[in-house]
Tab-separated table of C-alpha atoms in Angstrom:
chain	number	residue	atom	x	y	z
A	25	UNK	CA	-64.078	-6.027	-41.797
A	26	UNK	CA	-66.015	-5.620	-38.486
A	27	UNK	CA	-67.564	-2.558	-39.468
A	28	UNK	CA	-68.188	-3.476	-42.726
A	29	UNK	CA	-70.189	-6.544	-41.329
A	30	UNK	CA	-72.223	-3.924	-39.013
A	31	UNK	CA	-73.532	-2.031	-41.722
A	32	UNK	CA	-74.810	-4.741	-43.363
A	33	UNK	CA	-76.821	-5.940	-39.598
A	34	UNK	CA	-77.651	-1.827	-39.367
A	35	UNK	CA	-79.876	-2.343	-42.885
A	36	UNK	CA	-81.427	-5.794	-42.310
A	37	UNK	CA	-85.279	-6.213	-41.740
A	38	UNK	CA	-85.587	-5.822	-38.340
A	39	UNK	CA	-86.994	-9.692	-37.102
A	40	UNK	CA	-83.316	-10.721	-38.932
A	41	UNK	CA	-80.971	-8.216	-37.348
A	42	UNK	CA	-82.806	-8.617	-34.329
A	43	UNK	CA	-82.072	-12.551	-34.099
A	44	UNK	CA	-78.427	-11.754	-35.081
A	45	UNK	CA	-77.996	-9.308	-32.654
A	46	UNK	CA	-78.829	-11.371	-30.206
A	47	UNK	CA	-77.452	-14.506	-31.438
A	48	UNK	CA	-73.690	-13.544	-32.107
A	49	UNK	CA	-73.794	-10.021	-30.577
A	50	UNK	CA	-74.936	-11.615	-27.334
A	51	UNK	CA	-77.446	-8.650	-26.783
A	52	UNK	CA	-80.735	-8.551	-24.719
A	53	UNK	CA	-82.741	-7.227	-26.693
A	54	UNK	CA	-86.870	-7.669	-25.525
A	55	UNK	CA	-89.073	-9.095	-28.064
A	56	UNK	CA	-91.024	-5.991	-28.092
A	57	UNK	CA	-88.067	-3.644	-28.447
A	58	UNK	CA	-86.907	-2.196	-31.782
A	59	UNK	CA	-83.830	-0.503	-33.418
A	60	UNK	CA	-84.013	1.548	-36.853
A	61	UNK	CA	-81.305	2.171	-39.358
A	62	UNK	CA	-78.790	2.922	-36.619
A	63	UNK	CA	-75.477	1.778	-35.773
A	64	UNK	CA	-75.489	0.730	-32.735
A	65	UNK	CA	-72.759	-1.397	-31.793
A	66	UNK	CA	-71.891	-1.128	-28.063
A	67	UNK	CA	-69.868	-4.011	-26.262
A	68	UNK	CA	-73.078	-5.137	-24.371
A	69	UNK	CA	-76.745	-3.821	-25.182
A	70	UNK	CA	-79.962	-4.482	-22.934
A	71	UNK	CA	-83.213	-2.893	-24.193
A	72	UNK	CA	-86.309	-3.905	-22.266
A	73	UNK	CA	-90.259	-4.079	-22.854
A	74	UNK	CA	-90.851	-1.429	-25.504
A	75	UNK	CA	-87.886	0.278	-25.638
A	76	UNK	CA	-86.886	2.018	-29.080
A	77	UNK	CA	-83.617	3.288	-31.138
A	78	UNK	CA	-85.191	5.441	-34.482
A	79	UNK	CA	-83.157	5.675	-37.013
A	80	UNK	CA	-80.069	7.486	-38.218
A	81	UNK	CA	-78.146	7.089	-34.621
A	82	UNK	CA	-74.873	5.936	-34.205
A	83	UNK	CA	-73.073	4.417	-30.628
A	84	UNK	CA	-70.011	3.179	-30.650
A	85	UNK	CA	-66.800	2.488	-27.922
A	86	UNK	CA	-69.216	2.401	-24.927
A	87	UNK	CA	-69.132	-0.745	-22.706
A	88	UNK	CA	-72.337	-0.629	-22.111
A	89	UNK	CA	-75.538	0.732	-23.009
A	90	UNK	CA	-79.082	0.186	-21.395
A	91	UNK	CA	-82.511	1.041	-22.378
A	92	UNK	CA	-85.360	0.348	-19.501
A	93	UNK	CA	-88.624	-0.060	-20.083
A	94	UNK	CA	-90.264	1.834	-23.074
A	95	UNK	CA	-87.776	4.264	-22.834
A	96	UNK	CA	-86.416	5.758	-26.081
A	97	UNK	CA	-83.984	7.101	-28.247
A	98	UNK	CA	-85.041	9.601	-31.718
A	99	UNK	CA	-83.352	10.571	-34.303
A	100	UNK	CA	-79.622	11.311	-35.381
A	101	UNK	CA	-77.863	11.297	-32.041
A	102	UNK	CA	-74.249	11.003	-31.798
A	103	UNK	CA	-73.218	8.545	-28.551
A	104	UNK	CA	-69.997	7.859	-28.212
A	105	UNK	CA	-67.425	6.439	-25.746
A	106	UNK	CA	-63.924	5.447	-24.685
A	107	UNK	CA	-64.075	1.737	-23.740
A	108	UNK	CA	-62.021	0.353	-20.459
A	109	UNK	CA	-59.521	-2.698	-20.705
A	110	UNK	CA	-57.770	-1.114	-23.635
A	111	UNK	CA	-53.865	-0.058	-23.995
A	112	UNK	CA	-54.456	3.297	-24.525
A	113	UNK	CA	-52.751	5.776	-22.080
A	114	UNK	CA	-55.996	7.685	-22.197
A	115	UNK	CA	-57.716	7.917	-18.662
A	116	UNK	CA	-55.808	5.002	-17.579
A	117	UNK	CA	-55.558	6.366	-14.075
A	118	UNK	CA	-59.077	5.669	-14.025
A	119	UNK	CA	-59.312	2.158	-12.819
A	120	UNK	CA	-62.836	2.331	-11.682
A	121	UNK	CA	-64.746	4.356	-14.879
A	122	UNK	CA	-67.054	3.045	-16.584
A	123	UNK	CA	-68.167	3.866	-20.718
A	124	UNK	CA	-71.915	3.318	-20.524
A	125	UNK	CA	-75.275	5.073	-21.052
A	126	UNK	CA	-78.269	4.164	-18.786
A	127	UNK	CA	-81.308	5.162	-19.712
A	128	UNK	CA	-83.987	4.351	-17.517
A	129	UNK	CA	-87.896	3.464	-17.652
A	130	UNK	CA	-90.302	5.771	-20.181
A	131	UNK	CA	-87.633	8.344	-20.472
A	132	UNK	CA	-86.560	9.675	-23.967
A	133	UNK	CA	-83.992	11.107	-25.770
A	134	UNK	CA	-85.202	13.096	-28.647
A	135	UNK	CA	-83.259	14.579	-31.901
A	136	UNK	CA	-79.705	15.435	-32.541
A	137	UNK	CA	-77.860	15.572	-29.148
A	138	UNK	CA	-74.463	14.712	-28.461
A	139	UNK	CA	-73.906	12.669	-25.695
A	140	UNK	CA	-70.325	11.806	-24.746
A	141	UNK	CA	-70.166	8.479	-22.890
A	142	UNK	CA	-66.300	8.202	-21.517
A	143	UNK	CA	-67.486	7.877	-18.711
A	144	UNK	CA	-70.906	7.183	-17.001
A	145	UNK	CA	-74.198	8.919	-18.062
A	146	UNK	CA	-77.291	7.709	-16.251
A	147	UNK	CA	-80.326	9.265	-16.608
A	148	UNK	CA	-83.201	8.052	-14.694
A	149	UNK	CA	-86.863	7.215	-15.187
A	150	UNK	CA	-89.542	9.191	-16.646
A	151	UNK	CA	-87.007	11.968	-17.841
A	152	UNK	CA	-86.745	13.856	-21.083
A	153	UNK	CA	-84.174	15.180	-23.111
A	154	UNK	CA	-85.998	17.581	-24.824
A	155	UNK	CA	-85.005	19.879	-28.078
A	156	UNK	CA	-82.341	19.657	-30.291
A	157	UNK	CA	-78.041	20.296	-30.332
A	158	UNK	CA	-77.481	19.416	-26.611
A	159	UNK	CA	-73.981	18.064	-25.347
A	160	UNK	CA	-73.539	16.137	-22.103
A	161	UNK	CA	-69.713	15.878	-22.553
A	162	UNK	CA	-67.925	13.716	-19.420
A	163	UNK	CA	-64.936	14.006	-20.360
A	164	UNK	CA	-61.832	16.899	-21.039
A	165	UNK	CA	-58.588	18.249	-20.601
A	166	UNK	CA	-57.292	18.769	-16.739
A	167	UNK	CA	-55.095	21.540	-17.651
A	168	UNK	CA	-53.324	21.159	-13.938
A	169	UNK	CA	-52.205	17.475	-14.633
A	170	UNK	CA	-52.104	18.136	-18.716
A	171	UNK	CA	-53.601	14.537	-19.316
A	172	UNK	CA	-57.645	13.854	-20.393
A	173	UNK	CA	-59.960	13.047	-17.300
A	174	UNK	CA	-63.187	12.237	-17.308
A	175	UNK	CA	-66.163	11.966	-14.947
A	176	UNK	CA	-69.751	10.975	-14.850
A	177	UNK	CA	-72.931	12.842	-15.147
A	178	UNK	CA	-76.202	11.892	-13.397
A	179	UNK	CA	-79.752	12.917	-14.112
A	180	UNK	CA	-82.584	12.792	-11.880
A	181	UNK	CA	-86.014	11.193	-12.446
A	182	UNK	CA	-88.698	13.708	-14.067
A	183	UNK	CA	-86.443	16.078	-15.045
A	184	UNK	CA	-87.037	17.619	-18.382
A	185	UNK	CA	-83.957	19.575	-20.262
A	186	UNK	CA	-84.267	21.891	-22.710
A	187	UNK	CA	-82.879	22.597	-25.804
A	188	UNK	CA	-79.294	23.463	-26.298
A	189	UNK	CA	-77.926	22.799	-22.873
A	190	UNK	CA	-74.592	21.922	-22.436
A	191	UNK	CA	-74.005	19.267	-19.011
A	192	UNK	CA	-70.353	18.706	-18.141
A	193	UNK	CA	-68.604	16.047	-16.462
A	194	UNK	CA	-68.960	15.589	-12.587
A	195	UNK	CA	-72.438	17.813	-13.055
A	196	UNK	CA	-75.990	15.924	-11.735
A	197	UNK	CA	-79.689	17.183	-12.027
A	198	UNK	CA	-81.957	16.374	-8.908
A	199	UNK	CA	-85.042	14.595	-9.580
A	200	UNK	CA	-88.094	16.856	-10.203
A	201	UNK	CA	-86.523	19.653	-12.040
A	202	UNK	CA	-85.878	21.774	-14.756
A	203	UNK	CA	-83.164	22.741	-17.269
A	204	UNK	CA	-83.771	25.619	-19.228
A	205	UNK	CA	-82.687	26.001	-22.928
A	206	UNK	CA	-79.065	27.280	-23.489
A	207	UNK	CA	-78.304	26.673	-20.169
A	208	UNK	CA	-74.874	25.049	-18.960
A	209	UNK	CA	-74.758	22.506	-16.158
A	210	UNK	CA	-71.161	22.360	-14.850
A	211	UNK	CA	-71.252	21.298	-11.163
A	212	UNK	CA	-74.262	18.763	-8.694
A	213	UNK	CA	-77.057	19.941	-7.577
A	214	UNK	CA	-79.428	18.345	-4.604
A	215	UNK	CA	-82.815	20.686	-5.145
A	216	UNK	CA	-85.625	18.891	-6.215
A	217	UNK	CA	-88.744	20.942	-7.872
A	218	UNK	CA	-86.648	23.681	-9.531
A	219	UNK	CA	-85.754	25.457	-12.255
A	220	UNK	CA	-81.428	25.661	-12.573
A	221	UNK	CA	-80.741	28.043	-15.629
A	222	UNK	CA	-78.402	30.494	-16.730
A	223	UNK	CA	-74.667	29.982	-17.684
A	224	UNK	CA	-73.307	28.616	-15.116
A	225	UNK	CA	-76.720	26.902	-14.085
A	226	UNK	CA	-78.334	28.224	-10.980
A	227	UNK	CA	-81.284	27.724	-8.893
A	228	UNK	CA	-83.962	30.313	-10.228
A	229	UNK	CA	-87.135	29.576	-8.710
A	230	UNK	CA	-89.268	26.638	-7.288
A	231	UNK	CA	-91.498	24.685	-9.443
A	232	UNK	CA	-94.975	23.110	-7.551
A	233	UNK	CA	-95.319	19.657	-6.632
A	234	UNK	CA	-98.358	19.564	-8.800
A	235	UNK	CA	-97.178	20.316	-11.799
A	236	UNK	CA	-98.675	17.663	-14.122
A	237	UNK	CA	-94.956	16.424	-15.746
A	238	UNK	CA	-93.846	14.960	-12.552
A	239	UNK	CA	-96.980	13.192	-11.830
A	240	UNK	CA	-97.584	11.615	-14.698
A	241	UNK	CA	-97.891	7.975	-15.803
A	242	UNK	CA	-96.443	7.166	-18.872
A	243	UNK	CA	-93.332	8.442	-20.139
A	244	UNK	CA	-94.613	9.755	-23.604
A	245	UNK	CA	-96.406	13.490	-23.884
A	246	UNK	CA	-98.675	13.832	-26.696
């Protein structure tokens, strides 16, 4: 019945299923920020100024989900979670994760990525995940304790990633850098102004302080 009741909020004009998301939903939701046909139905929801969901998304089983400041979210993503305070035996020896997906101010998610919110995936300000078909996957199998574990994956501010990357659990991105298509991001890394490719990721070169991405003002490149 519950889902059948979202679907009907997912295709309501938006000034409606905005009032009713925040109304019964209890979600913040910014008078200037917008959500398309999408279902997107986390526990808790804050969007500030200008943020934007497109259409044809769907998020669901997160406890959480934040959208800063005109920061942004395409087309026909896939975010999913696996909320806390259930009775599942999944990652219940993780008292202290947390299902969420922080995205912070004037960064964007673009079209068709997969982005697997067991646990926490915070991506900061001014970052874009560029392309299509990329996974950022926080949770799997721990083959030495032969139970599901999960942890959380962090991404700087200003980074850009490319297409087709694959970021697992337990991986971060410093702020400032580069990760290049295809590439696979599977432990943290702490240099700033580089370029990590390859699979595994590695450091391949340094990228100057000048270049015009990490200077600039406004989130969206024209």
């Amino acid at each position: 019945m519950r889902t059948l009741i979202n679907i009907i909020v997912v295709i309501l004009p938006w000034p409606l299923k905005k009032k009713i998301l925040r109304t019964f939903y209890k979600y913040q939701i910014h008078d200037n920020a917008h959500i398309g046909l999408s279902y997107i139905f986390p526990k808790k929801l804050v969007m500030k100024e200008g943020a934007s969901i497109g259409h044809f998304n769907t998020a669901i089983h997160l406890d959480y989900m934040f959208l800063g400041k005109n920061a942004t979210i395409a087309r026909s993503n896939w975010i999913t979670g696996f909320p806390t305070g259930t009775t599942s035996k999944h990652f219940s020896h993780q008292k202290k994760r947390k299902s969420e997906l922080i995205l912070g101010n004037e960064s964007a998610i673009t079209k068709k990525h997969h982005l697997d919110c067991t646990n926490s995936i915070k991506i900061g300000e001014y970052t874009t995940i560029a392309g299509y078909n990329s996974q950022f996957l926080t949770h799997s199998i721990d083959i030495y304790e032969g139970r599901q574990n999960s942890k959380p994956i962090s991404i700087g501010d200003y980074c850009f990633i490319s297409t087709s990357v694959v970021i697992l659990g337990g991986a971060s991105l410093p702020s400032y850098s580069v990760l290049a298509a295809g590439g696979v991001l599977n432990k943290p890394y702490n240099e700033n102004y580089t370029l990590y490719a390859g699979v595994p990721a590695r450091s391949i070169k340094e990228i100057p302080h000048e270049a015009k991405y990490f200077n600039r003002k406004t989130g969206f490149i024209y």
